[in-house]
Coordinates of C-alpha atoms in Angstrom, one line a residue:
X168 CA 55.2 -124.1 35.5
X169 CA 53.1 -125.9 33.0
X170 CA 52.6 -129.7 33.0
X171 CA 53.7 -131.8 30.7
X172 CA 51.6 -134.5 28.6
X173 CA 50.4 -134.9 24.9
X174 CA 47.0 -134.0 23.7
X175 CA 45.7 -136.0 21.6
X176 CA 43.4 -136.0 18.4
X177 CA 41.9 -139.4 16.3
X178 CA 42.3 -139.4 12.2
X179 CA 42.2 -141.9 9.7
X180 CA 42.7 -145.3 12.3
X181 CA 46.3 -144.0 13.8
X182 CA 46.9 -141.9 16.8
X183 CA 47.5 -138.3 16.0
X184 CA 49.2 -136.0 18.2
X185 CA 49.1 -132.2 18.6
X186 CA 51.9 -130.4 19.8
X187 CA 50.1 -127.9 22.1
X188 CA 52.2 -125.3 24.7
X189 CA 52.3 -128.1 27.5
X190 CA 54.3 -130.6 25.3
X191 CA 57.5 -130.5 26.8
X192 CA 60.5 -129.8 23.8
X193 CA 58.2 -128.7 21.4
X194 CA 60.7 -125.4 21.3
X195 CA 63.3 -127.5 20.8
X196 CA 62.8 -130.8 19.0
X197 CA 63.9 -131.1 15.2
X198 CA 60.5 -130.2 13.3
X199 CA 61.5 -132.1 10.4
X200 CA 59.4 -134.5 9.2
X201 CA 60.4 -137.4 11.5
X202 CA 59.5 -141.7 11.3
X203 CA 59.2 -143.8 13.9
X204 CA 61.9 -146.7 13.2
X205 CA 62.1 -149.6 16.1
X206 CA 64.1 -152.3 13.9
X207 CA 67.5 -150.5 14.2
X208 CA 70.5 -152.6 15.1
X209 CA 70.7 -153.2 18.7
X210 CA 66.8 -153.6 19.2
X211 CA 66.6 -157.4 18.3
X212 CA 67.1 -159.2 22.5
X213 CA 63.9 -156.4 22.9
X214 CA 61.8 -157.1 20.2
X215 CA 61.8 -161.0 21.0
X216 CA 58.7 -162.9 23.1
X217 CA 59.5 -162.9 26.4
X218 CA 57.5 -165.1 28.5
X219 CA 56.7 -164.0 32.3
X220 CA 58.0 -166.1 35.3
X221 CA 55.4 -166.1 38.2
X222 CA 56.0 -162.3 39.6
X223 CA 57.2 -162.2 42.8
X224 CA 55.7 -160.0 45.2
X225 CA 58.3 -158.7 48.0
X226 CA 55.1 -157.0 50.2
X227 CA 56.7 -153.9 48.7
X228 CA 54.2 -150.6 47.8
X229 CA 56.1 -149.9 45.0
X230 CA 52.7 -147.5 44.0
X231 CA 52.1 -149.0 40.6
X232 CA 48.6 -147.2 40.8
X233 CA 49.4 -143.8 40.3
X234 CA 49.4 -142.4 36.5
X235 CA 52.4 -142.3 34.8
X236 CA 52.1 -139.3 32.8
X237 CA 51.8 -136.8 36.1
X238 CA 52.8 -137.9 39.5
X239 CA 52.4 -135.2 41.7
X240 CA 50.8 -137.1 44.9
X241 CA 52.2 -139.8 46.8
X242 CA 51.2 -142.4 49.8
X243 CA 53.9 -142.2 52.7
X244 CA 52.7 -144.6 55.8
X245 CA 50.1 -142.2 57.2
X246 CA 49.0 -139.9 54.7
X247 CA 49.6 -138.6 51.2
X248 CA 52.4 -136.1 50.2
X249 CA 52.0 -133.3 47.6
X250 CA 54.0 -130.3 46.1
X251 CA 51.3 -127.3 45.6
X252 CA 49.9 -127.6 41.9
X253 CA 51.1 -124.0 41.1
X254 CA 54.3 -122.1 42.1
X255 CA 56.4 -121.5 44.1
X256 CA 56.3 -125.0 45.1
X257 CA 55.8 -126.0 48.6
X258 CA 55.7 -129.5 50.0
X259 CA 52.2 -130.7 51.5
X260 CA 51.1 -133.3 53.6
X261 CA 47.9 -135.1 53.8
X262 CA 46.3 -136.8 56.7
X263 CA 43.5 -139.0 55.0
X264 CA 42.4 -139.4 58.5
X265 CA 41.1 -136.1 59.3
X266 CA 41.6 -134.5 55.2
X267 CA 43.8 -132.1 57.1
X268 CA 46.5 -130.4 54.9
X269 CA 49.7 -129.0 55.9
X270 CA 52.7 -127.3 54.8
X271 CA 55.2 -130.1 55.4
X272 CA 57.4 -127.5 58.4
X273 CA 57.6 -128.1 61.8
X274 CA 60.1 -124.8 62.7
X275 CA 59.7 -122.7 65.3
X276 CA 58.4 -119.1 64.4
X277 CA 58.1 -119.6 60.9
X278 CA 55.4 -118.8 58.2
X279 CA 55.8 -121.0 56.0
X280 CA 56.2 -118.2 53.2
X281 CA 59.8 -118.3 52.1
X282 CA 63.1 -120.0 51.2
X283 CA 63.6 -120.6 54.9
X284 CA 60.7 -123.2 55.5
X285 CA 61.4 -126.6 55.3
X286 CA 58.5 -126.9 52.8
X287 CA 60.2 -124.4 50.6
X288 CA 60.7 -126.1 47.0
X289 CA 61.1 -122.8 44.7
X290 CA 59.7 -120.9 42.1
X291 CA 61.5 -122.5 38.9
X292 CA 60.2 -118.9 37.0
X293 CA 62.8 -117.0 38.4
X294 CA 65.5 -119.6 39.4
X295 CA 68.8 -118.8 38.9
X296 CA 71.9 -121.4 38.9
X297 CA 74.7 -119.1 39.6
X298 CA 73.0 -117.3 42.7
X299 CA 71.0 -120.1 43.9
X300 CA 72.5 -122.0 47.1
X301 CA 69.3 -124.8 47.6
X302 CA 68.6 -126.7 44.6
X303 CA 64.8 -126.6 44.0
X304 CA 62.1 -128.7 42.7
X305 CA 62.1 -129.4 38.8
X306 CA 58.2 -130.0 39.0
X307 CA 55.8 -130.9 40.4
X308 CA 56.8 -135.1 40.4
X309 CA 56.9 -136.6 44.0
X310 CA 58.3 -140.4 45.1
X311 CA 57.8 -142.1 48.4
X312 CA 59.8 -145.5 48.7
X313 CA 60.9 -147.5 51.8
X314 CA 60.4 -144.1 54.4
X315 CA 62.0 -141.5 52.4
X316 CA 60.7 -138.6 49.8
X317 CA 62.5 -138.3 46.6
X318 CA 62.0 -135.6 43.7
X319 CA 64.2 -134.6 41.2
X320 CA 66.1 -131.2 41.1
X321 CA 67.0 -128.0 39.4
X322 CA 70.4 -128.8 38.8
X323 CA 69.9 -132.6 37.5
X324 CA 70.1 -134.7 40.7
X325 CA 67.6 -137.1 42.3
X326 CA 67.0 -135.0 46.0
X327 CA 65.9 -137.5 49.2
X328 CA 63.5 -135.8 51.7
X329 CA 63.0 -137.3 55.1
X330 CA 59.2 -137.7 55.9
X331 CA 58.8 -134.6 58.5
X332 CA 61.0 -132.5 55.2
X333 CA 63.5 -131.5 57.8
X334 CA 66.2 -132.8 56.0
X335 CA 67.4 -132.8 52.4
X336 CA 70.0 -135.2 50.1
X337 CA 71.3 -135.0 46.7
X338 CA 72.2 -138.6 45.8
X339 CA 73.4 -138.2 42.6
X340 CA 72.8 -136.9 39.2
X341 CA 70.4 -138.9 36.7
X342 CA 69.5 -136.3 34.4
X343 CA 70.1 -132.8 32.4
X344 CA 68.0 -130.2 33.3
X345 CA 67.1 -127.9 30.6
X346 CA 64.1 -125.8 31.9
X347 CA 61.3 -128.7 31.4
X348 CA 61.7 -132.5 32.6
X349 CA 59.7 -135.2 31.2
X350 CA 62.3 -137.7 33.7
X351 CA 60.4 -140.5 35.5
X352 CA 61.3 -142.4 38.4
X353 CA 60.7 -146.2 39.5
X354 CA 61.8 -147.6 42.4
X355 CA 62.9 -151.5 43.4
X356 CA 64.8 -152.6 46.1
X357 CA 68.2 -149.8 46.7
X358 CA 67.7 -148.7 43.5
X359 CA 66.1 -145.6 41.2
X360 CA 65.1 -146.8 37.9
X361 CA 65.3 -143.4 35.6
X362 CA 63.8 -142.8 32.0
X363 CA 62.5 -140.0 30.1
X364 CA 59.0 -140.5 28.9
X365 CA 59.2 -138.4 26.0
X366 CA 62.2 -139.6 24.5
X367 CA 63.4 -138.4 21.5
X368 CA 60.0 -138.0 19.5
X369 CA 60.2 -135.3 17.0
X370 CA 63.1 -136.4 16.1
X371 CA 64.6 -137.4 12.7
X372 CA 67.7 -139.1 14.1
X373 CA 68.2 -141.9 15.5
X374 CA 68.7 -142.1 19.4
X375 CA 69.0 -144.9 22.3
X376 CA 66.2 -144.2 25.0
X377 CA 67.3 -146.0 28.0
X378 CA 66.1 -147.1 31.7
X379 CA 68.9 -146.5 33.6
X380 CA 69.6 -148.2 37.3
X381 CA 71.4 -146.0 40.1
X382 CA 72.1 -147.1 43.4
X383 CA 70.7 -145.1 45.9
X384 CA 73.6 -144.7 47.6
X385 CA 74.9 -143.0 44.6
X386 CA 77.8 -145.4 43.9
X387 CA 76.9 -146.9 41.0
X388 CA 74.9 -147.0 37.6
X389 CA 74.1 -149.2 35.0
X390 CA 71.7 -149.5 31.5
X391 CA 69.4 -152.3 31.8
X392 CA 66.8 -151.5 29.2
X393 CA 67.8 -149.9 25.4
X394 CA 66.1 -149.2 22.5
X395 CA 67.5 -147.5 19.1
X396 CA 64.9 -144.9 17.8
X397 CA 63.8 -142.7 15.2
X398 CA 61.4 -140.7 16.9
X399 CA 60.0 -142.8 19.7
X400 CA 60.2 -143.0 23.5
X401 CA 60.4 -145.8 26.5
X402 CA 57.2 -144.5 28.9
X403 CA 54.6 -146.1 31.2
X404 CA 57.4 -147.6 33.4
X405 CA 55.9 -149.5 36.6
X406 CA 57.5 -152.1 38.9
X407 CA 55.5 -155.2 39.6
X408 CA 57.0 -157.8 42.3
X409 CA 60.2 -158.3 40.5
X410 CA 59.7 -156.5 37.4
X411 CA 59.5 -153.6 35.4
X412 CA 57.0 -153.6 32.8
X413 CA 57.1 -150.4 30.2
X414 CA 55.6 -149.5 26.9
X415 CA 57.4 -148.5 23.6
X416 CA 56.0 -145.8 21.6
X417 CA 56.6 -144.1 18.3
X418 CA 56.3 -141.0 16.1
X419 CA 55.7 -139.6 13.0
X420 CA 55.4 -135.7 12.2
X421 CA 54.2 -133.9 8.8
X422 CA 53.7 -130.8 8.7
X423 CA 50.7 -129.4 6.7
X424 CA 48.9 -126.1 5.5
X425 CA 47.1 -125.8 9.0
X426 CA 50.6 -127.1 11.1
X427 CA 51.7 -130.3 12.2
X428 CA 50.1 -133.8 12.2
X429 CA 51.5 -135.9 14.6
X430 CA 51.0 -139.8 14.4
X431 CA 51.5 -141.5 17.0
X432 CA 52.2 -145.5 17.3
X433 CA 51.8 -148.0 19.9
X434 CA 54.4 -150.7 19.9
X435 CA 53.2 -153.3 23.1
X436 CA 54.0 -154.1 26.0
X437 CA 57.7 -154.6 27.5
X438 CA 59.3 -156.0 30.6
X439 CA 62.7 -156.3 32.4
X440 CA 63.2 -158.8 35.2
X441 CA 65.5 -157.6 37.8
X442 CA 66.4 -161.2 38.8
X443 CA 67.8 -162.7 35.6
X444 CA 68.7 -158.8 33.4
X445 CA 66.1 -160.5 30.6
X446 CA 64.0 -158.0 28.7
X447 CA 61.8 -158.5 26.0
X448 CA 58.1 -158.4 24.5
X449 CA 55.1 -159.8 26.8
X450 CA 52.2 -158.8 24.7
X451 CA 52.4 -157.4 21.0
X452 CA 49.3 -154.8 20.8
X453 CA 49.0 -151.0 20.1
X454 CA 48.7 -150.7 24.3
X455 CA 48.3 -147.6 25.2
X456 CA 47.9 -148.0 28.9
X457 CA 48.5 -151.2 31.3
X458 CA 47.8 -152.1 35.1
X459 CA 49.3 -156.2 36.5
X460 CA 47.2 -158.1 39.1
X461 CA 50.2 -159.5 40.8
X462 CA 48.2 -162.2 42.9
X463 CA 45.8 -163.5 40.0
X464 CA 48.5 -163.0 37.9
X465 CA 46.8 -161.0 35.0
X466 CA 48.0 -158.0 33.3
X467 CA 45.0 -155.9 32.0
X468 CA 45.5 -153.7 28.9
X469 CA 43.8 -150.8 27.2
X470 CA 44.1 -151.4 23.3
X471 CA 43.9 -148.3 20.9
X472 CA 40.7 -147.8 19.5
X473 CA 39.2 -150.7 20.5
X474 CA 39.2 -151.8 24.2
X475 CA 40.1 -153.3 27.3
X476 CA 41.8 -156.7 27.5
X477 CA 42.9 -159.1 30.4
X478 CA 46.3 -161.7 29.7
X479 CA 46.6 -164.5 31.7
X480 CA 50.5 -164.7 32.4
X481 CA 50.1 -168.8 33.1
X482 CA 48.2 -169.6 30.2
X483 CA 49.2 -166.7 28.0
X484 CA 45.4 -166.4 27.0
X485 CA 43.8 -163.0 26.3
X486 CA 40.0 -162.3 26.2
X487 CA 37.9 -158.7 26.1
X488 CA 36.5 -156.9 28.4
X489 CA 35.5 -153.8 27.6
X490 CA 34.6 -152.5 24.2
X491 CA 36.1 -149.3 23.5
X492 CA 33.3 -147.6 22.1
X493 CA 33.2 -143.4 20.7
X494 CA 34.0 -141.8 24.1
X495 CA 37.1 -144.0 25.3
X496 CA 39.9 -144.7 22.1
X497 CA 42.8 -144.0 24.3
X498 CA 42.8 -144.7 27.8
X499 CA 45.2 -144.3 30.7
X500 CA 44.2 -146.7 33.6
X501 CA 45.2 -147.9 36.8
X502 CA 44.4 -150.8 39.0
X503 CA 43.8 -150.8 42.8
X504 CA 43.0 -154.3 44.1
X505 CA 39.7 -154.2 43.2
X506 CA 38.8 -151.9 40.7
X507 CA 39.8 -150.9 37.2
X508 CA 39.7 -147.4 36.0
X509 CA 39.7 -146.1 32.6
X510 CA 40.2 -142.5 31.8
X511 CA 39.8 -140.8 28.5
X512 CA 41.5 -137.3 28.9
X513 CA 43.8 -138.1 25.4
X514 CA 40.5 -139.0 23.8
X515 CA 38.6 -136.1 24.7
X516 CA 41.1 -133.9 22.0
X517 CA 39.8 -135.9 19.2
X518 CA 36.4 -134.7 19.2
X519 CA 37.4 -131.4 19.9
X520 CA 40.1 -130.8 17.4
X521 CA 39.4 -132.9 14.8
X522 CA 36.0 -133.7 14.8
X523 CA 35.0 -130.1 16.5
X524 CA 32.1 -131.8 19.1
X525 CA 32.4 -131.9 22.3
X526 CA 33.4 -135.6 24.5
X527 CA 33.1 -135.6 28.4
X528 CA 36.0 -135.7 30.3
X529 CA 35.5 -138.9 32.8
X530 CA 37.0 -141.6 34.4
X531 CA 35.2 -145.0 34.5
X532 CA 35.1 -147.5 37.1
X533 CA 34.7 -150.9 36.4
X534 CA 34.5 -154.3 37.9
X535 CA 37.4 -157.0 36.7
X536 CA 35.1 -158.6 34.7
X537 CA 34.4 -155.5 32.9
X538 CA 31.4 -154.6 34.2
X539 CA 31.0 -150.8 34.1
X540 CA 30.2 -149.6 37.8
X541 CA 30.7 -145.9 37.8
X542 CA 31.2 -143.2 35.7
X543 CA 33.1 -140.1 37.6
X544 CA 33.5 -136.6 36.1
X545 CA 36.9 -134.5 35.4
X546 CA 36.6 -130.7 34.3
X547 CA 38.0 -129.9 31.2
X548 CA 40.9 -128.7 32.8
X549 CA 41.6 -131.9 35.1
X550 CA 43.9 -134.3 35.2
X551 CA 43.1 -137.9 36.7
X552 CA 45.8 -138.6 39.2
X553 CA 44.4 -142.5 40.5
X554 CA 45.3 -143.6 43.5
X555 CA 45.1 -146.4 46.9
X556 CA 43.3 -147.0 49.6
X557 CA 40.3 -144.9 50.5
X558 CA 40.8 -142.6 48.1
X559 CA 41.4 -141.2 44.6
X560 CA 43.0 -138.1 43.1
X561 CA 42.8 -135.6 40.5
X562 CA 44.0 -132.4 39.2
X563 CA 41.4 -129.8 38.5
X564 CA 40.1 -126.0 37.6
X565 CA 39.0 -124.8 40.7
X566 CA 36.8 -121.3 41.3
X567 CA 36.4 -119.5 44.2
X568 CA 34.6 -116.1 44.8
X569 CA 38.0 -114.3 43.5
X570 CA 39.8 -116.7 41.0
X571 CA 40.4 -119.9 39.4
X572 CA 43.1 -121.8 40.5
X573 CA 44.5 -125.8 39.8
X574 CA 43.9 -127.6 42.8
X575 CA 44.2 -131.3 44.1
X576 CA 40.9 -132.9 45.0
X577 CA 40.4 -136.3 46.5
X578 CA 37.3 -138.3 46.2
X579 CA 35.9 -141.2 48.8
X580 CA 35.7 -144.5 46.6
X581 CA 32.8 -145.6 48.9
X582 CA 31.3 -142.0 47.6
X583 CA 31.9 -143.1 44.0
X584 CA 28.1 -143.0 43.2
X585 CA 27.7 -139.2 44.0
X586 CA 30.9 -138.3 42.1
X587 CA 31.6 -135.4 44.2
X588 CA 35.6 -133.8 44.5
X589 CA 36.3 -132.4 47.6
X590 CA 39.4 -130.3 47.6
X591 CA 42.5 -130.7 49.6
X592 CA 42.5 -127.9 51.6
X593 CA 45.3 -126.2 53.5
X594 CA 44.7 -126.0 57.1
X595 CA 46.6 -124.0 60.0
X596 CA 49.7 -124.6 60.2
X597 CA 51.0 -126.6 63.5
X598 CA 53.5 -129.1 64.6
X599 CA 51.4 -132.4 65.3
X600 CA 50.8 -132.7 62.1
X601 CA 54.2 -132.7 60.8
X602 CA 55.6 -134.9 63.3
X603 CA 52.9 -137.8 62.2
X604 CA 54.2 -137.4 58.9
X605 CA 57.5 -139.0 60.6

């Protein structure tokens, strides 16, 4: 199964997006030339100033530090769980304690190499509705929230895995399955918050991207977030104390003699307050990436092309950080209590597709003030995952004596200044270790 994410290229002062194989819908998305257009009827509660209440935090992990773009890693209470990076899927567990890695199973006699283990999550490549009983993994996105697993399934529904993955739910259906799934989850109090980070872009018709509220009892729904689009999408989505906070983005495509030139807009920065069912515009920038200090009460931003900013949500002051400078245009970033990190993957496709030279692939640390602490390296193959704690992830090429495989590696942040990856490696299977995952 391939991921799914833009790649990115530079022209001209816009954004310009290149529809490579990973780009979910690319197969099937209208290829006429399609406008972004965010001042449709509907859009106008949305596109008004909205000025943040103090946030409220609950003592909740609601994992705001991950990426958005890939979540394939999550923090239960004693370790991290993961499905395998390449199919058929199988659901890991992590003890950060002893970097001991499991197939999430605890049966009797089994070897954890079939349908039959509770790890099993399926091979989507040859998945078959009408013959399958057990609905299997859409991809490789993984959720932990108040002591349960969730994922999303082959068949549409949102899937609840206890901690040990001895026992499976379907809670309801939140989306249509069509063979690719750019669907993203955020949780807050009983509820899933759903979207679909790609939207309709690539579209020449107008269509309402929503953030859509289910009860995770599966009782009820409701629409809390809508925007009328031409083209655009709702993405970014993270829950701070008692808000959700998302970006809007938009999307032009021409096509030309060598293909398609995608332009891509940034349209700020959004948020929804679960409290009083308010939505509206908190920062108006071309943001392409965001992280909230809930206890100073700051929201740092990345800005397109030109740096990284810090708001003050009392005073409503903003001031620079960071200038962007010719190896960091677009960044994705994440914040974990005491550092920021900026990563440049997007970026890197502008040198080589438009400009044809080579820009390394990193991820930079820095201080909140800015301050640039450390610079760590990603293959030209990885993917930065972020992360809590001790620890950060990422998604990378790795080679042993016989192949080349995609592999999760984890890196000590008090190791930051040697930069090396270790990989999550699976050990032998045994029981303990699932039954600490409880």
């Amino acid at each position: 199964m391939k991921k799914q994410h833009f790649q990115t290229i530079l022209k001209a002062g816009t954004a310009i997006l290149v529809c490579s194989m990973v780009l979910a819908g690319c197969g099937t998305k209208n290829q006429k030339n399609a406008t972004a257009n965010i001042t449709t009827a509907g859009n106008t509660a949305l596109e008004q100033p909205m000025r943040l209440e103090t946030l409220k935090d609950d003592g909740t992990d609601y994992q705001a530090y991950w990426g958005t773009k890939i979540q394939c890693i999550t923090r239960g209470e004693h370790g991290y769980y993961y499905l395998t990076p390449e199919e058929p899927l199988y659901l890991m567990y992590w003890d950060d304690d002893t970097q001991e890695s499991i197939k999430l199973c605890a049966k009797a006699d089994c070897n954890h190499d079939n349908a039959a283990c509770n790890a099993y999550f399926g091979d989507v490549r040859y998945y078959d509705r009408t013959a399958q009983a057990a609905e299997y993994a859409s991809g490789f996105q993984i959720y932990y929230y108040n002591g349960f697993l969730y994922l999303l399934g082959t068949e549409g529904n949102l899937i609840q895995v206890s901690p040990d993955g001895s026992e499976r739910k379907r809670i309801t259906k939140v989306y249509d399955y069509d063979g690719t799934s750019n669907t993203k989850l955020v949780f807050y109090e009983n509820a899933v918050y759903v979207y679909n980070s790609a939207g309709n872009q690539g579209s020449s018709e107008e269509h309402t991207e929503t953030i859509t509220r289910y009860t995770l009892d599966g009782k009820s729904q409701e629409r809390v977030v809508e925007w009328n689009a031409v083209s655009g999408a709702i993405h970014s989505v993270k829950n701070y104390g008692n808000t959700i906070f998302f970006l809007l983005s938009g999307l032009t495509i021409n096509k030309n003699e060598s293909g398609q030139e995608w332009t891509y807009t940034y349209q700020g920065l959004y948020a929804y307050n679960h409290q009083t069912g308010q939505s509206g515009k908190i920062i108006d920038a071309e943001i392409t990436s965001y992280a909230v200090d809930e206890e100073q009460e700051q929201i740092y931003y990345f800005a397109y092309a030109d740096g990284l900013y810090v708001y003050d949500i009392k005073t409503e002051q903003t001031r620079k950080l960071y200038d962007a400078g010719k190896e960091m245009g677009i960044a994705e970033m994440s914040y974990d209590g005491k550092y920021l990190y900026l990563y440049n993957g997007e970026w890197v496709s502008y040198a080589k597709s438009n400009e044809k030279t080579e820009i390394t692939r990193k991820c930079i640390v820095l201080a909140t003030d800015g301050n640039v602490l450390y610079e760590l390296p990603i293959n030209k193959a990885g993917y930065m995952l972020f992360g809590n704690g001790d620890y950060i992830f990422a998604e990378q090429i790795v080679a042993d004596e016989q192949q080349q495989a995609m592999k999760l590696t984890y890196m000590r942040k008090t190791e930051f200044a040697q930069g090396q990856w270790q990989v999550l490696e699976l050990s032998l299977i045994h029981t303990d270790a699932a039954d600490e995952a409880r």
